[in-house]
GROMACS .gro file of C-alpha atoms in nm:
model
  252
    1MET     CA    1   5.457  11.134  10.277
    2LYS     CA    2   5.386  10.767  10.213
    3GLU     CA    3   5.752  10.711  10.127
    4CYS     CA    4   5.866  10.864  10.457
    5ALA     CA    5   5.987  10.617  10.715
    6ILE     CA    6   5.868  10.673  11.072
    7GLY     CA    7   6.083  10.575  11.367
    8ILE     CA    8   5.919  10.522  11.706
    9ILE     CA    9   6.138  10.514  12.014
   10GLY     CA   10   5.933  10.313  12.260
   11GLY     CA   11   5.732  10.154  11.981
   12THR     CA   12   5.744   9.800  12.113
   13GLY     CA   13   5.480   9.847  12.382
   14GLY     CA   14   5.190  10.059  12.503
   15ILE     CA   15   5.075  10.360  12.302
   16GLY     CA   16   5.395  10.355  12.096
   17LYS     CA   17   5.309  10.008  11.968
   18TRP     CA   18   4.953  10.129  11.895
   19PHE     CA   19   5.082  10.415  11.679
   20ALA     CA   20   5.329  10.185  11.507
   21ALA     CA   21   5.036   9.970  11.396
   22PHE     CA   22   4.834  10.278  11.300
   23PHE     CA   23   5.103  10.429  11.077
   24ALA     CA   24   5.183  10.090  10.923
   25GLY     CA   25   4.813  10.050  10.846
   26GLN     CA   26   4.825  10.386  10.668
   27GLY     CA   27   5.104  10.258  10.446
   28TYR     CA   28   5.409  10.415  10.610
   29PRO     CA   29   5.729  10.221  10.676
   30VAL     CA   30   5.768  10.203  11.055
   31HIS     CA   31   6.079  10.118  11.254
   32CYS     CA   32   6.041  10.057  11.629
   33VAL     CA   33   6.304  10.078  11.899
   34GLY     CA   34   6.259   9.932  12.246
   35ARG     CA   35   6.473   9.949  12.557
   36SER     CA   36   6.709   9.681  12.434
   37THR     CA   37   6.593   9.610  12.080
   38GLY     CA   38   6.595   9.778  11.742
   39THR     CA   39   6.817  10.014  11.547
   40PRO     CA   40   7.062  10.237  11.737
   41ILE     CA   41   6.921  10.589  11.776
   42PRO     CA   42   7.175  10.768  11.550
   43GLU     CA   43   7.108  10.521  11.270
   44LEU     CA   44   6.733  10.544  11.325
   45ALA     CA   45   6.751  10.922  11.296
   46ARG     CA   46   6.944  10.897  10.969
   47SER     CA   47   6.699  10.656  10.809
   48CYS     CA   48   6.366  10.814  10.918
   49ARG     CA   49   6.205  11.145  10.826
   50VAL     CA   50   5.985  11.132  11.137
   51ILE     CA   51   6.099  11.034  11.487
   52ILE     CA   52   5.833  10.981  11.752
   53ILE     CA   53   5.924  10.948  12.120
   54SER     CA   54   5.693  10.729  12.326
   55VAL     CA   55   5.871  10.655  12.651
   56PRO     CA   56   5.780  10.710  13.019
   57ILE     CA   57   5.761  11.076  13.123
   58ALA     CA   58   6.067  11.043  13.349
   59ALA     CA   59   6.283  10.929  13.053
   60THR     CA   60   6.141  11.161  12.786
   61ILE     CA   61   6.382  11.454  12.819
   62GLU     CA   62   6.686  11.226  12.819
   63VAL     CA   63   6.569  11.051  12.501
   64ILE     CA   64   6.491  11.384  12.335
   65ARG     CA   65   6.844  11.504  12.401
   66SER     CA   66   6.995  11.182  12.269
   67VAL     CA   67   6.808  11.178  11.937
   68GLY     CA   68   6.751  11.548  11.867
   69PRO     CA   69   7.102  11.644  11.748
   70HIS     CA   70   7.095  11.369  11.482
   71LEU     CA   71   6.791  11.509  11.297
   72PRO     CA   72   6.823  11.753  11.003
   73GLU     CA   73   6.597  12.056  10.956
   74ASP     CA   74   6.358  11.894  10.709
   75THR     CA   75   6.256  11.613  10.948
   76LEU     CA   76   6.013  11.594  11.240
   77LEU     CA   77   6.067  11.521  11.608
   78MET     CA   78   5.743  11.448  11.795
   79ASP     CA   79   5.658  11.306  12.136
   80LEU     CA   80   5.349  11.129  12.274
   81THR     CA   81   5.376  11.215  12.643
   82SER     CA   82   5.094  11.338  12.866
   83LEU     CA   83   5.276  11.665  12.944
   84LYS     CA   84   5.369  11.912  12.677
   85GLY     CA   85   5.545  12.214  12.831
   86GLY     CA   86   5.873  12.048  12.924
   87PRO     CA   87   5.899  11.803  12.632
   88VAL     CA   88   5.822  12.061  12.361
   89GLU     CA   89   6.073  12.305  12.507
   90ALA     CA   90   6.335  12.029  12.528
   91MET     CA   91   6.274  11.923  12.166
   92VAL     CA   92   6.309  12.279  12.038
   93GLU     CA   93   6.639  12.314  12.226
   94ALA     CA   94   6.775  11.972  12.128
   95THR     CA   95   6.719  11.968  11.752
   96ALA     CA   96   6.712  12.171  11.433
   97ALA     CA   97   6.420  11.962  11.306
   98GLU     CA   98   6.059  12.068  11.310
   99VAL     CA   99   5.892  11.996  11.644
  100VAL     CA  100   5.540  11.888  11.732
  101GLY     CA  101   5.413  11.785  12.073
  102CYS     CA  102   5.139  11.523  12.049
  103HIS     CA  103   4.911  11.388  12.320
  104PRO     CA  104   4.670  11.109  12.223
  105LEU     CA  105   4.386  11.115  12.476
  106PHE     CA  106   4.327  10.741  12.473
  107GLY     CA  107   4.508  10.424  12.569
  108PRO     CA  108   4.660  10.133  12.378
  109ASP     CA  109   4.341   9.929  12.422
  110CYS     CA  110   4.151  10.168  12.193
  111PRO     CA  111   4.025   9.975  11.886
  112SER     CA  112   4.056  10.264  11.639
  113LEU     CA  113   4.123  10.635  11.605
  114THR     CA  114   3.764  10.714  11.513
  115GLY     CA  115   3.616  10.974  11.746
  116GLN     CA  116   3.924  10.993  11.968
  117ASN     CA  117   4.083  11.322  12.078
  118ILE     CA  118   4.439  11.414  11.987
  119ILE     CA  119   4.616  11.733  12.093
  120LEU     CA  120   4.894  11.879  11.877
  121CYS     CA  121   5.124  12.150  12.010
  122PRO     CA  122   5.339  12.337  11.757
  123GLY     CA  123   5.702  12.373  11.859
  124ARG     CA  124   5.882  12.466  11.540
  125GLY     CA  125   5.763  12.472  11.179
  126GLU     CA  126   5.424  12.425  11.016
  127ARG     CA  127   5.476  12.173  10.735
  128TRP     CA  128   5.492  11.861  10.948
  129LEU     CA  129   5.228  11.994  11.187
  130LYS     CA  130   4.980  12.016  10.899
  131ARG     CA  131   5.076  11.674  10.770
  132MET     CA  132   5.026  11.507  11.106
  133GLU     CA  133   4.694  11.684  11.154
  134GLU     CA  134   4.580  11.562  10.812
  135ILE     CA  135   4.682  11.203  10.887
  136PHE     CA  136   4.500  11.194  11.220
  137VAL     CA  137   4.188  11.365  11.088
  138LYS     CA  138   4.179  11.122  10.795
  139GLY     CA  139   4.199  10.841  11.050
  140GLY     CA  140   3.888  10.975  11.223
  141ALA     CA  141   4.041  11.164  11.514
  142CYS     CA  142   3.923  11.494  11.658
  143VAL     CA  143   4.239  11.706  11.647
  144THR     CA  144   4.293  12.021  11.853
  145VAL     CA  145   4.596  12.242  11.791
  146THR     CA  146   4.698  12.449  12.093
  147THR     CA  147   4.997  12.573  12.290
  148PRO     CA  148   5.187  12.350  12.534
  149GLU     CA  149   5.085  12.584  12.816
  150GLU     CA  150   4.715  12.562  12.733
  151HIS     CA  151   4.742  12.186  12.698
  152ASP     CA  152   4.895  12.142  13.043
  153ARG     CA  153   4.639  12.379  13.196
  154MET     CA  154   4.346  12.184  13.051
  155MET     CA  155   4.501  11.846  13.131
  156ALA     CA  156   4.536  11.946  13.495
  157LEU     CA  157   4.156  11.950  13.502
  158THR     CA  158   4.056  11.666  13.270
  159GLN     CA  159   4.337  11.423  13.350
  160GLY     CA  160   4.508  11.544  13.665
  161LEU     CA  161   4.190  11.602  13.864
  162THR     CA  162   4.055  11.264  13.754
  163HIS     CA  163   4.368  11.080  13.867
  164LEU     CA  164   4.387  11.283  14.187
  165ASP     CA  165   4.033  11.184  14.278
  166THR     CA  166   4.101  10.820  14.191
  167ILE     CA  167   4.419  10.807  14.400
  168LEU     CA  168   4.248  10.965  14.701
  169MET     CA  169   3.967  10.712  14.674
  170GLY     CA  170   4.218  10.427  14.658
  171LEU     CA  171   4.417  10.553  14.955
  172THR     CA  172   4.099  10.597  15.160
  173LEU     CA  173   3.979  10.245  15.076
  174ARG     CA  174   4.318  10.104  15.165
  175ASP     CA  175   4.322  10.290  15.497
  176SER     CA  176   3.974  10.163  15.581
  177GLY     CA  177   4.114   9.819  15.657
  178VAL     CA  178   3.827   9.651  15.474
  179GLU     CA  179   3.920   9.380  15.223
  180PRO     CA  180   3.801   9.465  14.869
  181SER     CA  181   3.614   9.134  14.842
  182ARG     CA  182   3.416   9.223  15.155
  183LEU     CA  183   3.277   9.524  14.971
  184ASP     CA  184   3.138   9.324  14.679
  185PRO     CA  185   2.793   9.248  14.832
  186PHE     CA  186   2.753   9.617  14.917
  187SER     CA  187   2.878   9.766  14.592
  188THR     CA  188   2.682   9.963  14.335
  189PRO     CA  189   2.755   9.971  13.959
  190VAL     CA  190   2.912  10.315  13.997
  191PHE     CA  191   3.135  10.198  14.282
  192ARG     CA  192   3.246   9.889  14.086
  193THR     CA  193   3.341  10.110  13.791
  194LYS     CA  194   3.542  10.343  14.014
  195GLN     CA  195   3.698  10.049  14.195
  196ALA     CA  196   3.817   9.904  13.864
  197ILE     CA  197   3.971  10.238  13.765
  198THR     CA  198   4.139  10.263  14.106
  199ALA     CA  199   4.287   9.914  14.070
  200LYS     CA  200   4.426  10.013  13.728
  201VAL     CA  201   4.594  10.326  13.860
  202PHE     CA  202   4.745  10.151  14.163
  203GLY     CA  203   4.839   9.826  13.995
  204LEU     CA  204   4.915   9.867  13.625
  205ARG     CA  205   5.155  10.160  13.574
  206PRO     CA  206   5.160  10.373  13.889
  207GLU     CA  207   5.474  10.553  13.770
  208MET     CA  208   5.284  10.692  13.472
  209TYR     CA  209   5.008  10.842  13.685
  210ALA     CA  210   5.260  10.971  13.938
  211GLY     CA  211   5.448  11.143  13.657
  212ILE     CA  212   5.133  11.307  13.524
  213LEU     CA  213   5.051  11.455  13.865
  214ALA     CA  214   5.400  11.545  13.980
  215GLY     CA  215   5.517  11.678  13.645
  216ASN     CA  216   5.236  11.918  13.555
  217PRO     CA  217   5.302  12.263  13.706
  218GLU     CA  218   4.931  12.346  13.686
  219ILE     CA  219   4.836  12.068  13.929
  220SER     CA  220   4.928  12.276  14.234
  221ARG     CA  221   4.644  12.518  14.157
  222ILE     CA  222   4.402  12.230  14.118
  223LEU     CA  223   4.518  12.088  14.452
  224ASP     CA  224   4.448  12.422  14.622
  225ARG     CA  225   4.094  12.432  14.483
  226TYR     CA  226   4.040  12.066  14.566
  227GLU     CA  227   4.155  12.116  14.923
  228LYS     CA  228   3.935  12.426  14.960
  229ASN     CA  229   3.625  12.244  14.840
  230LEU     CA  230   3.703  11.934  15.047
  231SER     CA  231   3.729  12.151  15.359
  232LEU     CA  232   3.395  12.311  15.277
  233LEU     CA  233   3.228  11.972  15.229
  234LYS     CA  234   3.383  11.846  15.551
  235GLU     CA  235   3.242  12.139  15.747
  236LEU     CA  236   2.892  12.101  15.601
  237ILE     CA  237   2.885  11.726  15.663
  238HIS     CA  238   3.024  11.752  16.017
  239ASN     CA  239   2.751  12.005  16.095
  240GLY     CA  240   2.482  11.783  15.946
  241ASP     CA  241   2.394  12.070  15.714
  242ALA     CA  242   2.211  11.883  15.438
  243ALA     CA  243   2.038  12.200  15.322
  244GLY     CA  244   2.370  12.381  15.291
  245LEU     CA  245   2.520  12.090  15.103
  246ALA     CA  246   2.225  12.077  14.864
  247ALA     CA  247   2.250  12.451  14.809
  248LEU     CA  248   2.619  12.413  14.729
  249LEU     CA  249   2.543  12.148  14.468
  250LYS     CA  250   2.273  12.366  14.310
  251LYS     CA  251   2.499  12.668  14.291
  252PRO     CA  252   2.577  12.755  13.925
   0.00000   0.00000   0.00000
């Protein structure tokens, strides 16, 4: 596969740029396309055996539909988005190529692939799926192959619940009316860590986190459970029931 060129749509920034550097480091020719730079998509599809889509969730389906028809059966169309159900289905419908949904569970600030989790979701074909798994495992990643449905169900817990909790904390802090700097003398190491994560979610790429929560159909179930448990905690705390709260925490 070393001779196979890899085209990355959205490869000029973020995780797309990270994977461009990774594949180039593995010896593969890599061609990157940004919003206004790089090879036109039809030409990119003709010159690359692998096309990877790394664009915001809101634009993913549109890009899939624009590039998919240009790919022949012996090539690969793969995405890097945080959701897998919709994108994998769209790729299967839009192209005759083999299809793999990929979700790297790390950000572009990660120094290497060693020890990092990557999810692969088969869409169509096995040849490219096995090749990608081999490449990532060789690079040191922990690769899990699963269905798009299982991926989205698990991500609702590990990613969605995390972001939900962070956003609620940020909204509550904002509604408190207390300036963040005023909290510094009263902060603990744990609070400072959570505060930094909250600032990242609210300030860096809020659209990405909003897309993860609003786009995953499994999140509604998590919200119901979250709301149920929050109501239970609220009742115990309002009643001053420390024993009941402790018992709840000890419950297996």
